[in-house]
């Protein structure tokens, strides 16, 4: 494995939460500094709504003003994953009411 061979000082992970968690789990035992870019639900971009809060190193941070880049080894991915599912039920209900195919461009 390339990381285990050494010579890598830092890893940047951007993408879905499960992928970033997997990257962090690979780099943690090798002590490779890992920066993740989080994209939790953001409403106002000021931190006042607290929708984008994440736990980093046991402290509450707001991705919209304190991040979105954080030390991946310090992120509580379990809490982040739970918070990302906050509106999942409402999203599914809304989608079921509009269960049809996209019609954009059909009338051109």
XYZ file of C-alpha atoms in Angstrom:
108
model
C 0.000 0.000 0.000
C 1.347 3.404 -1.010
C 0.486 5.111 2.297
C 2.164 2.403 4.365
C 5.371 2.893 2.381
C 5.657 6.385 3.894
C 6.441 9.719 2.324
C 2.849 10.981 2.469
C 2.455 13.939 4.819
C -1.193 14.801 4.293
C -4.327 13.418 2.668
C -7.327 15.478 1.567
C -10.709 13.744 1.363
C -13.719 15.300 -0.325
C -16.865 13.345 -1.093
C -19.595 11.319 0.562
C -19.377 10.918 4.338
C -18.896 7.114 4.214
C -15.955 7.551 1.823
C -14.317 10.227 3.984
C -14.785 8.041 7.067
C -13.108 5.144 5.206
C -10.167 7.360 4.228
C -9.777 8.513 7.844
C -9.860 4.890 9.013
C -7.018 4.112 6.582
C -4.839 7.074 7.541
C -5.365 7.077 11.320
C -3.195 4.022 12.123
C -0.460 5.427 9.887
C -0.539 8.854 11.581
C -1.069 10.612 8.259
C -2.737 13.998 8.775
C -6.108 13.900 7.002
C -8.270 16.869 6.106
C -11.925 16.265 5.260
C -14.286 18.729 3.628
C -17.724 18.404 5.194
C -20.993 19.406 3.591
C -23.710 19.024 6.225
C -27.058 20.755 5.840
C -26.457 24.512 5.753
C -29.328 26.985 5.922
C -28.052 30.486 6.564
C -24.265 30.347 6.176
C -23.692 32.245 9.436
C -23.813 29.429 12.008
C -26.870 30.941 13.688
C -29.281 28.211 12.533
C -26.924 25.495 13.872
C -27.978 23.046 11.146
C -24.378 22.544 10.028
C -22.973 21.771 13.463
C -20.471 18.958 13.719
C -18.430 17.576 16.575
C -14.700 17.948 16.002
C -12.332 16.925 18.765
C -15.248 16.898 21.204
C -16.111 20.520 20.420
C -19.112 21.814 18.520
C -18.126 23.467 15.256
C -20.208 24.988 12.491
C -19.172 23.854 9.025
C -20.383 27.065 7.382
C -18.147 29.360 9.456
C -15.513 27.140 11.117
C -14.942 24.917 8.098
C -15.856 23.167 5.958
C -12.364 21.634 6.206
C -11.524 19.824 9.442
C -9.002 17.343 10.819
C -10.639 14.083 9.800
C -9.203 12.214 12.762
C -11.142 14.537 15.072
C -14.557 14.400 13.344
C -17.351 12.419 15.016
C -18.593 10.673 11.866
C -21.363 8.792 13.719
C -22.964 12.036 14.870
C -22.454 13.621 11.454
C -24.161 10.680 9.729
C -27.109 10.852 12.143
C -27.528 14.585 11.579
C -27.419 14.155 7.800
C -30.466 11.885 8.095
C -32.515 14.463 10.001
C -34.792 15.266 7.066
C -34.670 11.896 5.314
C -38.283 10.987 6.233
C -39.598 14.344 5.010
C -37.606 14.064 1.789
C -39.036 10.591 1.105
C -42.584 11.800 1.793
C -42.125 14.726 -0.563
C -40.650 12.536 -3.292
C -43.519 10.063 -3.025
C -46.040 12.873 -3.639
C -44.202 13.772 -6.830
C -43.534 10.307 -8.176
C -43.219 11.047 -11.872
C -40.448 11.317 -14.383
C -38.808 14.614 -15.175
C -40.488 16.454 -18.032
C -37.911 19.175 -18.538
C -37.211 19.680 -22.240
C -40.106 17.554 -23.512
C -42.016 20.559 -24.909
C -39.167 22.004 -26.920
